[in-house]
Structure formats: C-alpha cells, structure tokens
Amino acid sequence: SEEEEEESIIMTLSMVGNSLGGLYGRYALTELTHIFRNDNSCSNNIHKNDDSNNNNINNNSDDRSNNESNNNDNNKSNPPRIIPLIFCTTSSPHLGVSRETFVELPRWTEPYVSSAFRQRTMDDLFRVNGSTVVMDMCRRRDDNYDGNNSGNKDEKDDNNPSDDGGSSNNNNNGGGGGSGGGSSYRSHRSHREYLRPLGQFRKRIAVANAYNTDFLVSVSSGAFLSSESDSIHYHLDSDVTVKQQQSLSLRLMKDIEHVALQVVTLPEEDGDDDNAILPTSSMTGRDKVKSDVDDHDHDDDTSHCVNALDRLGWHKIFIDTRNLLPNFLNLPIPALKPANNNNDKASRHEAYYTSGELRDHFQRYGTLLPVAHPLNMANSRTDWYRKLTKGGQPIVDALAELLVLDMIEFSEKIDES
C-alpha cells in the first residue's frame, strides 16, 4: 500500500577508498552482495540504476514469541531500500603492481620480490605464486555458478600450505595480507561477481597521480590504463553534448592547479564482445605459477581488465603534484597533445583520448621525489606527515566538495522519483 511505501526506509551507500582501500572496497562490495543474496530482506530491496521493482518477502520465522514475530513481520515487510550513489578510489592499485613499480622490474624477478615480503598481499599485487584475485575482480561470475558453492572443489594449489596440511586460518583474508588461503577459497573467490555490484553505483570516480609522482601506485594502475587498450576517454572540457548524454553526474572536480586532466568513459551494456570481460580462468594452481612469467599473457590480461572496468563508466581525475616540490627535483615533461576528434573512432564529434595515449603520456617520469601517494590525501597521521603533505590539502578539499555535491544531487533525484 501507499502507507507501507511511505514507511519504507531509504538508505544510500557511498564508498571512498584510498590506496589498498580501493581494492578492499571493490572486494567488500562483492561480499556484501553475496550476503544480501542470502538475506532476502536486503537483497530484494537494493535499488539499482535501472529502477527495477522491489519485492517483499514473507516472514518465515518460527518458534519465537508473538511480539518478536510481529516485530520481524514489520521489519521484513518494509526493509530498507539501499541505493548505491558514489564509489571513489584514490591512488588505488586496480591493476596490482606487476610491471607497474616505480622502476619497472623484469617479470621473472617479481615472484622473488614478493616472496621477500612474506605477505599474501604482495603475491596478490604482483600476481604471482598462483594469486589471481586482481584479475578475478575484472571478471563476471561463471554462468554455471550458483553462488552457493566454491567452484572447482577438486582443484589443488600445489603452492598453498593448507593443501598439504598447512595452516588455513587466513582463508578469510581475501586480497589482504598474511600467508595461506586455501585453494577452495581461491576458487570460491574467483567465481564471485565483482563487476556488477560496482556497476550499480550512480557514479564511479578514480583519482590517480600522474607523471610517476607516486612511488607506490602507478598512474596506469590507479586509473587502469593499458598501452594495449583503445578504450575511449572523453575529455570533459571539450563538448557539452557528451555530458548531456551521460546517466552519471557530470560535475567536474574544481579546476585547481593540481588537476592535470579529467576524462570520462561511457557506461556500456553487457554484450557478447569477448573484450568486455575476462574469461573465467580454468588453470590449476601449478599452471598459474607457470604463467607468472609469461609477458604476453600478462599484458593480455591487463588489457582485458582495463576494458572491463572502463565499460562500467568512470570519471577519472589525473593529479599532478610536481608544483608542490622544489623545482630542481622535477623533470621536464612535454605538453599533453590535443584530444582526438576522429569520428570514425569515436562515432561522435567529441574530443577523446585512448587508454594507451593517456598511459604513454602520464607514465613519464616527472620527478626525482615520488611522494604524491601521501601528499594528494594530505596524510596527517604524524606531525612529520602533516608538514610534508599540507600542500595537498586543496586536493582533498576539492575532492570532498565534488563527492558531497554529487551525493546531494543524486539524493535530490531520488526524492523527486
């Protein structure tokens, strides 16, 4: 009834993740979706972008007092509607760090470097020793997977101590730190649906540090760029018609001196194009280790991952903090070339850059002091950090303003509907 609809609670969800927090956020979304799928009172009321109808479920609780049953009836008859608004990452290694370190390492050395840290997180980021979580997060779930099993239970990981009697207490780490993590958990994780929950947000924002000013996260990983990808990024300052055609918010981050460029990728519907998603891996743990040093497979996976993420639609902001450093530490960088205007490529009249063009330009070395990782978030966890990063406060303020205004705009649209 109308009275029941009025009593329904609307909850909005926005997420901001810095550094690894961006990856953890993407992972957590999938876990939350899995939980909601098993809790019908929540899953049926996740308000998607397509404004699909919400369904109520019947209360099936037993063996409770009448008062408790009545309360449960009321709660489940009008569960909250969860509306995803903004998902934002800042300096997050969406592609991991393999081939993306400040001084690029040969692929064959990365397993040894990762092993030296003795942390599962480094295996995940370097994509070595059988870890595939970074690429798994660019895949859609197997059509044959029902969401309630752990995938190929017979699959064994020869490099996992839990497979031969070792500890498996860290199986809930996901992409986090620590050692261990059983093969059944890896298979279970690789069959999760990662892209669709992320695609439910009204807007996705990725902030990345340009010109190798970030020692920990490259611009390619932070803004998921690939030299092998021709994914189109429209220049937001170039043509109003692109902005009018977007379903996402078209507000730009304030034009401060530290913003080098803002671009947008257009959201696309799922199709049959093989480049839209990564195929589900059927390799065993042993095969994955063998492929760790295969440069061709590595680049191909990276390109697929970039395309899969770009198809969700993103507002990408490239930050240049070199003017906060002494001039003698900065290196000369050629100016960014004008955006393309090739109708055959873009099928529109708007100016654009390809993913490969943006990577080739922003991946250049621009400084001898790559401290942008804490700088662009004005990290103030210690007095020393506060002094070092105070110049980055305008960046944080401008991003916060963008997020708040976007959330207000989307909330007002929800109220109107």
mmCIF file with all atom_site columns, N, CA and C in Angstrom, residues 358-410:
data_model
loop_
_atom_site.group_PDB
_atom_site.id
_atom_site.type_symbol
_atom_site.label_atom_id
_atom_site.label_alt_id
_atom_site.label_comp_id
_atom_site.label_asym_id
_atom_site.label_entity_id
_atom_site.label_seq_id
_atom_site.pdbx_PDB_ins_code
_atom_site.Cartn_x
_atom_site.Cartn_y
_atom_site.Cartn_z
_atom_site.occupancy
_atom_site.B_iso_or_equiv
_atom_site.pdbx_formal_charge
_atom_site.auth_seq_id
_atom_site.auth_comp_id
_atom_site.auth_asym_id
_atom_site.auth_atom_id
_atom_site.pdbx_PDB_model_num
ATOM 1   N N  . LEU A 1 358 ? 46.784 7.967  -23.002 1.00 0.00 ? 358 LEU A N  1
ATOM 2   C CA . LEU A 1 358 ? 46.882 8.533  -21.654 1.00 0.00 ? 358 LEU A CA 1
ATOM 3   C C  . LEU A 1 358 ? 48.007 7.862  -20.870 1.00 0.00 ? 358 LEU A C  1
ATOM 4   N N  . ARG A 1 359 ? 48.141 6.554  -21.037 1.00 0.00 ? 359 ARG A N  1
ATOM 5   C CA . ARG A 1 359 ? 49.216 5.864  -20.328 1.00 0.00 ? 359 ARG A CA 1
ATOM 6   C C  . ARG A 1 359 ? 50.579 6.332  -20.816 1.00 0.00 ? 359 ARG A C  1
ATOM 7   N N  . ASP A 1 360 ? 50.745 6.416  -22.115 1.00 0.00 ? 360 ASP A N  1
ATOM 8   C CA . ASP A 1 360 ? 52.039 6.822  -22.658 1.00 0.00 ? 360 ASP A CA 1
ATOM 9   C C  . ASP A 1 360 ? 52.443 8.211  -22.182 1.00 0.00 ? 360 ASP A C  1
ATOM 10  N N  . HIS A 1 361 ? 51.467 9.096  -22.009 1.00 0.00 ? 361 HIS A N  1
ATOM 11  C CA . HIS A 1 361 ? 51.800 10.460 -21.583 1.00 0.00 ? 361 HIS A CA 1
ATOM 12  C C  . HIS A 1 361 ? 52.020 10.547 -20.071 1.00 0.00 ? 361 HIS A C  1
ATOM 13  N N  . PHE A 1 362 ? 51.092 10.042 -19.291 1.00 0.00 ? 362 PHE A N  1
ATOM 14  C CA . PHE A 1 362 ? 51.157 10.240 -17.844 1.00 0.00 ? 362 PHE A CA 1
ATOM 15  C C  . PHE A 1 362 ? 52.111 9.288  -17.135 1.00 0.00 ? 362 PHE A C  1
ATOM 16  N N  . GLN A 1 363 ? 52.595 8.257  -17.854 1.00 0.00 ? 363 GLN A N  1
ATOM 17  C CA . GLN A 1 363 ? 53.534 7.325  -17.239 1.00 0.00 ? 363 GLN A CA 1
ATOM 18  C C  . GLN A 1 363 ? 54.968 7.850  -17.300 1.00 0.00 ? 363 GLN A C  1
ATOM 19  N N  . ARG A 1 364 ? 55.191 9.005  -17.890 1.00 0.00 ? 364 ARG A N  1
ATOM 20  C CA . ARG A 1 364 ? 56.536 9.583  -17.979 1.00 0.00 ? 364 ARG A CA 1
ATOM 21  C C  . ARG A 1 364 ? 57.035 9.970  -16.593 1.00 0.00 ? 364 ARG A C  1
ATOM 22  N N  . TYR A 1 365 ? 58.366 9.952  -16.446 1.00 0.00 ? 365 TYR A N  1
ATOM 23  C CA . TYR A 1 365 ? 58.962 10.359 -15.173 1.00 0.00 ? 365 TYR A CA 1
ATOM 24  C C  . TYR A 1 365 ? 58.952 11.873 -15.074 1.00 0.00 ? 365 TYR A C  1
ATOM 25  N N  . GLY A 1 366 ? 58.340 12.392 -14.009 1.00 0.00 ? 366 GLY A N  1
ATOM 26  C CA . GLY A 1 366 ? 58.228 13.829 -13.851 1.00 0.00 ? 366 GLY A CA 1
ATOM 27  C C  . GLY A 1 366 ? 58.915 14.386 -12.624 1.00 0.00 ? 366 GLY A C  1
ATOM 28  N N  . THR A 1 367 ? 59.454 13.492 -11.778 1.00 0.00 ? 367 THR A N  1
ATOM 29  C CA . THR A 1 367 ? 60.081 13.978 -10.558 1.00 0.00 ? 367 THR A CA 1
ATOM 30  C C  . THR A 1 367 ? 61.105 12.969 -10.039 1.00 0.00 ? 367 THR A C  1
ATOM 31  N N  . LEU A 1 368 ? 62.036 13.476 -9.245  1.00 0.00 ? 368 LEU A N  1
ATOM 32  C CA . LEU A 1 368 ? 63.006 12.621 -8.572  1.00 0.00 ? 368 LEU A CA 1
ATOM 33  C C  . LEU A 1 368 ? 62.566 12.297 -7.149  1.00 0.00 ? 368 LEU A C  1
ATOM 34  N N  . LEU A 1 369 ? 61.448 12.880 -6.709  1.00 0.00 ? 369 LEU A N  1
ATOM 35  C CA . LEU A 1 369 ? 60.934 12.661 -5.358  1.00 0.00 ? 369 LEU A CA 1
ATOM 36  C C  . LEU A 1 369 ? 59.463 12.251 -5.437  1.00 0.00 ? 369 LEU A C  1
ATOM 37  N N  . PRO A 1 370 ? 59.175 10.964 -5.657  1.00 0.00 ? 370 PRO A N  1
ATOM 38  C CA . PRO A 1 370 ? 57.792 10.496 -5.858  1.00 0.00 ? 370 PRO A CA 1
ATOM 39  C C  . PRO A 1 370 ? 57.038 10.334 -4.538  1.00 0.00 ? 370 PRO A C  1
ATOM 40  N N  . VAL A 1 371 ? 56.585 11.437 -3.968  1.00 0.00 ? 371 VAL A N  1
ATOM 41  C CA . VAL A 1 371 ? 55.918 11.403 -2.658  1.00 0.00 ? 371 VAL A CA 1
ATOM 42  C C  . VAL A 1 371 ? 54.431 11.724 -2.768  1.00 0.00 ? 371 VAL A C  1
ATOM 43  N N  . ALA A 1 372 ? 53.859 11.612 -3.941  1.00 0.00 ? 372 ALA A N  1
ATOM 44  C CA . ALA A 1 372 ? 52.466 12.015 -4.130  1.00 0.00 ? 372 ALA A CA 1
ATOM 45  C C  . ALA A 1 372 ? 51.475 11.092 -3.432  1.00 0.00 ? 372 ALA A C  1
ATOM 46  N N  . HIS A 1 373 ? 51.888 9.878  -3.097  1.00 0.00 ? 373 HIS A N  1
ATOM 47  C CA . HIS A 1 373 ? 50.924 8.930  -2.507  1.00 0.00 ? 373 HIS A CA 1
ATOM 48  C C  . HIS A 1 373 ? 50.323 9.466  -1.208  1.00 0.00 ? 373 HIS A C  1
ATOM 49  N N  . PRO A 1 374 ? 51.128 9.921  -0.250  1.00 0.00 ? 374 PRO A N  1
ATOM 50  C CA . PRO A 1 374 ? 50.525 10.540 0.941   1.00 0.00 ? 374 PRO A CA 1
ATOM 51  C C  . PRO A 1 374 ? 50.156 12.001 0.714   1.00 0.00 ? 374 PRO A C  1
ATOM 52  N N  . LEU A 1 375 ? 50.769 12.618 -0.287  1.00 0.00 ? 375 LEU A N  1
ATOM 53  C CA . LEU A 1 375 ? 50.583 14.053 -0.497  1.00 0.00 ? 375 LEU A CA 1
ATOM 54  C C  . LEU A 1 375 ? 49.183 14.400 -0.972  1.00 0.00 ? 375 LEU A C  1
ATOM 55  N N  . ASN A 1 376 ? 48.669 13.638 -1.938  1.00 0.00 ? 376 ASN A N  1
ATOM 56  C CA . ASN A 1 376 ? 47.380 14.023 -2.524  1.00 0.00 ? 376 ASN A CA 1
ATOM 57  C C  . ASN A 1 376 ? 46.200 13.777 -1.595  1.00 0.00 ? 376 ASN A C  1
ATOM 58  N N  . MET A 1 377 ? 46.428 13.054 -0.481  1.00 0.00 ? 377 MET A N  1
ATOM 59  C CA . MET A 1 377 ? 45.385 12.866 0.524   1.00 0.00 ? 377 MET A CA 1
ATOM 60  C C  . MET A 1 377 ? 45.688 13.648 1.796   1.00 0.00 ? 377 MET A C  1
ATOM 61  N N  . ALA A 1 378 ? 46.743 14.492 1.758   1.00 0.00 ? 378 ALA A N  1
ATOM 62  C CA . ALA A 1 378 ? 47.127 15.302 2.920   1.00 0.00 ? 378 ALA A CA 1
ATOM 63  C C  . ALA A 1 378 ? 47.197 14.434 4.171   1.00 0.00 ? 378 ALA A C  1
ATOM 64  N N  . ASN A 1 379 ? 47.884 13.307 4.055   1.00 0.00 ? 379 ASN A N  1
ATOM 65  C CA . ASN A 1 379 ? 48.008 12.378 5.173   1.00 0.00 ? 379 ASN A CA 1
ATOM 66  C C  . ASN A 1 379 ? 48.626 13.089 6.374   1.00 0.00 ? 379 ASN A C  1
ATOM 67  N N  . SER A 1 380 ? 47.942 13.040 7.505   1.00 0.00 ? 380 SER A N  1
ATOM 68  C CA . SER A 1 380 ? 48.405 13.753 8.700   1.00 0.00 ? 380 SER A CA 1
ATOM 69  C C  . SER A 1 380 ? 48.474 12.849 9.918   1.00 0.00 ? 380 SER A C  1
ATOM 70  N N  . ARG A 1 381 ? 48.845 11.592 9.707   1.00 0.00 ? 381 ARG A N  1
ATOM 71  C CA . ARG A 1 381 ? 48.859 10.646 10.832  1.00 0.00 ? 381 ARG A CA 1
ATOM 72  C C  . ARG A 1 381 ? 49.968 10.950 11.831  1.00 0.00 ? 381 ARG A C  1
ATOM 73  N N  . THR A 1 382 ? 51.011 11.670 11.403  1.00 0.00 ? 382 THR A N  1
ATOM 74  C CA . THR A 1 382 ? 52.058 12.120 12.322  1.00 0.00 ? 382 THR A CA 1
ATOM 75  C C  . THR A 1 382 ? 52.348 13.580 12.025  1.00 0.00 ? 382 THR A C  1
ATOM 76  N N  . ASP A 1 383 ? 53.024 14.251 12.963  1.00 0.00 ? 383 ASP A N  1
ATOM 77  C CA . ASP A 1 383 ? 53.377 15.655 12.755  1.00 0.00 ? 383 ASP A CA 1
ATOM 78  C C  . ASP A 1 383 ? 54.265 15.812 11.531  1.00 0.00 ? 383 ASP A C  1
ATOM 79  N N  . TRP A 1 384 ? 55.176 14.855 11.324  1.00 0.00 ? 384 TRP A N  1
ATOM 80  C CA . TRP A 1 384 ? 56.065 14.937 10.167  1.00 0.00 ? 384 TRP A CA 1
ATOM 81  C C  . TRP A 1 384 ? 55.273 14.807 8.870   1.00 0.00 ? 384 TRP A C  1
ATOM 82  N N  . TYR A 1 385 ? 54.340 13.860 8.829   1.00 0.00 ? 385 TYR A N  1
ATOM 83  C CA . TYR A 1 385 ? 53.495 13.698 7.652   1.00 0.00 ? 385 TYR A CA 1
ATOM 84  C C  . TYR A 1 385 ? 52.661 14.946 7.405   1.00 0.00 ? 385 TYR A C  1
ATOM 85  N N  . ARG A 1 386 ? 52.159 15.531 8.484   1.00 0.00 ? 386 ARG A N  1
ATOM 86  C CA . ARG A 1 386 ? 51.314 16.716 8.347   1.00 0.00 ? 386 ARG A CA 1
ATOM 87  C C  . ARG A 1 386 ? 52.087 17.853 7.681   1.00 0.00 ? 386 ARG A C  1
ATOM 88  N N  . LYS A 1 387 ? 53.331 18.036 8.078   1.00 0.00 ? 387 LYS A N  1
ATOM 89  C CA . LYS A 1 387 ? 54.157 19.082 7.477   1.00 0.00 ? 387 LYS A CA 1
ATOM 90  C C  . LYS A 1 387 ? 54.480 18.759 6.021   1.00 0.00 ? 387 LYS A C  1
ATOM 91  N N  . LEU A 1 388 ? 54.740 17.482 5.755   1.00 0.00 ? 388 LEU A N  1
ATOM 92  C CA . LEU A 1 388 ? 55.105 17.073 4.396   1.00 0.00 ? 388 LEU A CA 1
ATOM 93  C C  . LEU A 1 388 ? 53.946 17.212 3.429   1.00 0.00 ? 388 LEU A C  1
ATOM 94  N N  . THR A 1 389 ? 52.742 16.933 3.893   1.00 0.00 ? 389 THR A N  1
ATOM 95  C CA . THR A 1 389 ? 51.593 16.814 2.980   1.00 0.00 ? 389 THR A CA 1
ATOM 96  C C  . THR A 1 389 ? 50.605 17.976 3.044   1.00 0.00 ? 389 THR A C  1
ATOM 97  N N  . LYS A 1 390 ? 50.907 19.005 3.810   1.00 0.00 ? 390 LYS A N  1
ATOM 98  C CA . LYS A 1 390 ? 49.945 20.102 3.947   1.00 0.00 ? 390 LYS A CA 1
ATOM 99  C C  . LYS A 1 390 ? 49.641 20.771 2.613   1.00 0.00 ? 390 LYS A C  1
ATOM 100 N N  . GLY A 1 391 ? 50.575 20.718 1.667   1.00 0.00 ? 391 GLY A N  1
ATOM 101 C CA . GLY A 1 391 ? 50.336 21.301 0.344   1.00 0.00 ? 391 GLY A CA 1
ATOM 102 C C  . GLY A 1 391 ? 49.253 20.570 -0.433  1.00 0.00 ? 391 GLY A C  1
ATOM 103 N N  . GLY A 1 392 ? 48.941 19.331 -0.023  1.00 0.00 ? 392 GLY A N  1
ATOM 104 C CA . GLY A 1 392 ? 47.912 18.574 -0.727  1.00 0.00 ? 392 GLY A CA 1
ATOM 105 C C  . GLY A 1 392 ? 46.509 18.805 -0.210  1.00 0.00 ? 392 GLY A C  1
ATOM 106 N N  . GLN A 1 393 ? 46.352 19.648 0.779   1.00 0.00 ? 393 GLN A N  1
ATOM 107 C CA . GLN A 1 393 ? 45.030 19.885 1.351   1.00 0.00 ? 393 GLN A CA 1
ATOM 108 C C  . GLN A 1 393 ? 44.023 20.414 0.333   1.00 0.00 ? 393 GLN A C  1
ATOM 109 N N  . PRO A 1 394 ? 44.418 21.312 -0.575  1.00 0.00 ? 394 PRO A N  1
ATOM 110 C CA . PRO A 1 394 ? 43.442 21.764 -1.589  1.00 0.00 ? 394 PRO A CA 1
ATOM 111 C C  . PRO A 1 394 ? 42.897 20.629 -2.453  1.00 0.00 ? 394 PRO A C  1
ATOM 112 N N  . ILE A 1 395 ? 43.700 19.590 -2.682  1.00 0.00 ? 395 ILE A N  1
ATOM 113 C CA . ILE A 1 395 ? 43.235 18.447 -3.472  1.00 0.00 ? 395 ILE A CA 1
ATOM 114 C C  . ILE A 1 395 ? 42.144 17.702 -2.713  1.00 0.00 ? 395 ILE A C  1
ATOM 115 N N  . VAL A 1 396 ? 42.394 17.462 -1.431  1.00 0.00 ? 396 VAL A N  1
ATOM 116 C CA . VAL A 1 396 ? 41.405 16.770 -0.599  1.00 0.00 ? 396 VAL A CA 1
ATOM 117 C C  . VAL A 1 396 ? 40.122 17.588 -0.513  1.00 0.00 ? 396 VAL A C  1
ATOM 118 N N  . ASP A 1 397 ? 40.265 18.894 -0.311  1.00 0.00 ? 397 ASP A N  1
ATOM 119 C CA . ASP A 1 397 ? 39.086 19.757 -0.192  1.00 0.00 ? 397 ASP A CA 1
ATOM 120 C C  . ASP A 1 397 ? 38.251 19.743 -1.475  1.00 0.00 ? 397 ASP A C  1
ATOM 121 N N  . ALA A 1 398 ? 38.929 19.813 -2.619  1.00 0.00 ? 398 ALA A N  1
ATOM 122 C CA . ALA A 1 398 ? 38.211 19.831 -3.900  1.00 0.00 ? 398 ALA A CA 1
ATOM 123 C C  . ALA A 1 398 ? 37.499 18.508 -4.150  1.00 0.00 ? 398 ALA A C  1
ATOM 124 N N  . LEU A 1 399 ? 38.166 17.388 -3.807  1.00 0.00 ? 399 LEU A N  1
ATOM 125 C CA . LEU A 1 399 ? 37.539 16.077 -3.991  1.00 0.00 ? 399 LEU A CA 1
ATOM 126 C C  . LEU A 1 399 ? 36.349 15.914 -3.050  1.00 0.00 ? 399 LEU A C  1
ATOM 127 N N  . ALA A 1 400 ? 36.518 16.344 -1.804  1.00 0.00 ? 400 ALA A N  1
ATOM 128 C CA . ALA A 1 400 ? 35.415 16.244 -0.839  1.00 0.00 ? 400 ALA A CA 1
ATOM 129 C C  . ALA A 1 400 ? 34.214 17.061 -1.308  1.00 0.00 ? 400 ALA A C  1
ATOM 130 N N  . GLU A 1 401 ? 34.464 18.238 -1.848  1.00 0.00 ? 401 GLU A N  1
ATOM 131 C CA . GLU A 1 401 ? 33.376 19.065 -2.357  1.00 0.00 ? 401 GLU A CA 1
ATOM 132 C C  . GLU A 1 401 ? 32.657 18.377 -3.505  1.00 0.00 ? 401 GLU A C  1
ATOM 133 N N  . LEU A 1 402 ? 33.417 17.779 -4.413  1.00 0.00 ? 402 LEU A N  1
ATOM 134 C CA . LEU A 1 402 ? 32.813 17.054 -5.533  1.00 0.00 ? 402 LEU A CA 1
ATOM 135 C C  . LEU A 1 402 ? 31.932 15.914 -5.038  1.00 0.00 ? 402 LEU A C  1
ATOM 136 N N  . LEU A 1 403 ? 32.435 15.139 -4.079  1.00 0.00 ? 403 LEU A N  1
ATOM 137 C CA . LEU A 1 403 ? 31.679 13.997 -3.572  1.00 0.00 ? 403 LEU A CA 1
ATOM 138 C C  . LEU A 1 403 ? 30.387 14.441 -2.887  1.00 0.00 ? 403 LEU A C  1
ATOM 139 N N  . VAL A 1 404 ? 30.481 15.463 -2.066  1.00 0.00 ? 404 VAL A N  1
ATOM 140 C CA . VAL A 1 404 ? 29.297 15.925 -1.337  1.00 0.00 ? 404 VAL A CA 1
ATOM 141 C C  . VAL A 1 404 ? 28.243 16.464 -2.299  1.00 0.00 ? 404 VAL A C  1
ATOM 142 N N  . LEU A 1 405 ? 28.664 17.278 -3.256  1.00 0.00 ? 405 LEU A N  1
ATOM 143 C CA . LEU A 1 405 ? 27.707 17.847 -4.210  1.00 0.00 ? 405 LEU A CA 1
ATOM 144 C C  . LEU A 1 405 ? 27.076 16.761 -5.074  1.00 0.00 ? 405 LEU A C  1
ATOM 145 N N  . ASP A 1 406 ? 27.862 15.775 -5.474  1.00 0.00 ? 406 ASP A N  1
ATOM 146 C CA . ASP A 1 406 ? 27.307 14.664 -6.253  1.00 0.00 ? 406 ASP A CA 1
ATOM 147 C C  . ASP A 1 406 ? 26.278 13.886 -5.431  1.00 0.00 ? 406 ASP A C  1
ATOM 148 N N  . MET A 1 407 ? 26.589 13.615 -4.176  1.00 0.00 ? 407 MET A N  1
ATOM 149 C CA . MET A 1 407 ? 25.658 12.862 -3.333  1.00 0.00 ? 407 MET A CA 1
ATOM 150 C C  . MET A 1 407 ? 24.367 13.642 -3.109  1.00 0.00 ? 407 MET A C  1
ATOM 151 N N  . ILE A 1 408 ? 24.496 14.949 -2.927  1.00 0.00 ? 408 ILE A N  1
ATOM 152 C CA . ILE A 1 408 ? 23.298 15.776 -2.773  1.00 0.00 ? 408 ILE A CA 1
ATOM 153 C C  . ILE A 1 408 ? 22.458 15.739 -4.041  1.00 0.00 ? 408 ILE A C  1
ATOM 154 N N  . GLU A 1 409 ? 23.120 15.861 -5.189  1.00 0.00 ? 409 GLU A N  1
ATOM 155 C CA . GLU A 1 409 ? 22.398 15.841 -6.478  1.00 0.00 ? 409 GLU A CA 1
ATOM 156 C C  . GLU A 1 409 ? 21.641 14.537 -6.662  1.00 0.00 ? 409 GLU A C  1
ATOM 157 N N  . PHE A 1 410 ? 22.310 13.407 -6.418  1.00 0.00 ? 410 PHE A N  1
ATOM 158 C CA . PHE A 1 410 ? 21.664 12.114 -6.596  1.00 0.00 ? 410 PHE A CA 1
ATOM 159 C C  . PHE A 1 410 ? 20.536 11.916 -5.589  1.00 0.00 ? 410 PHE A C  1
#
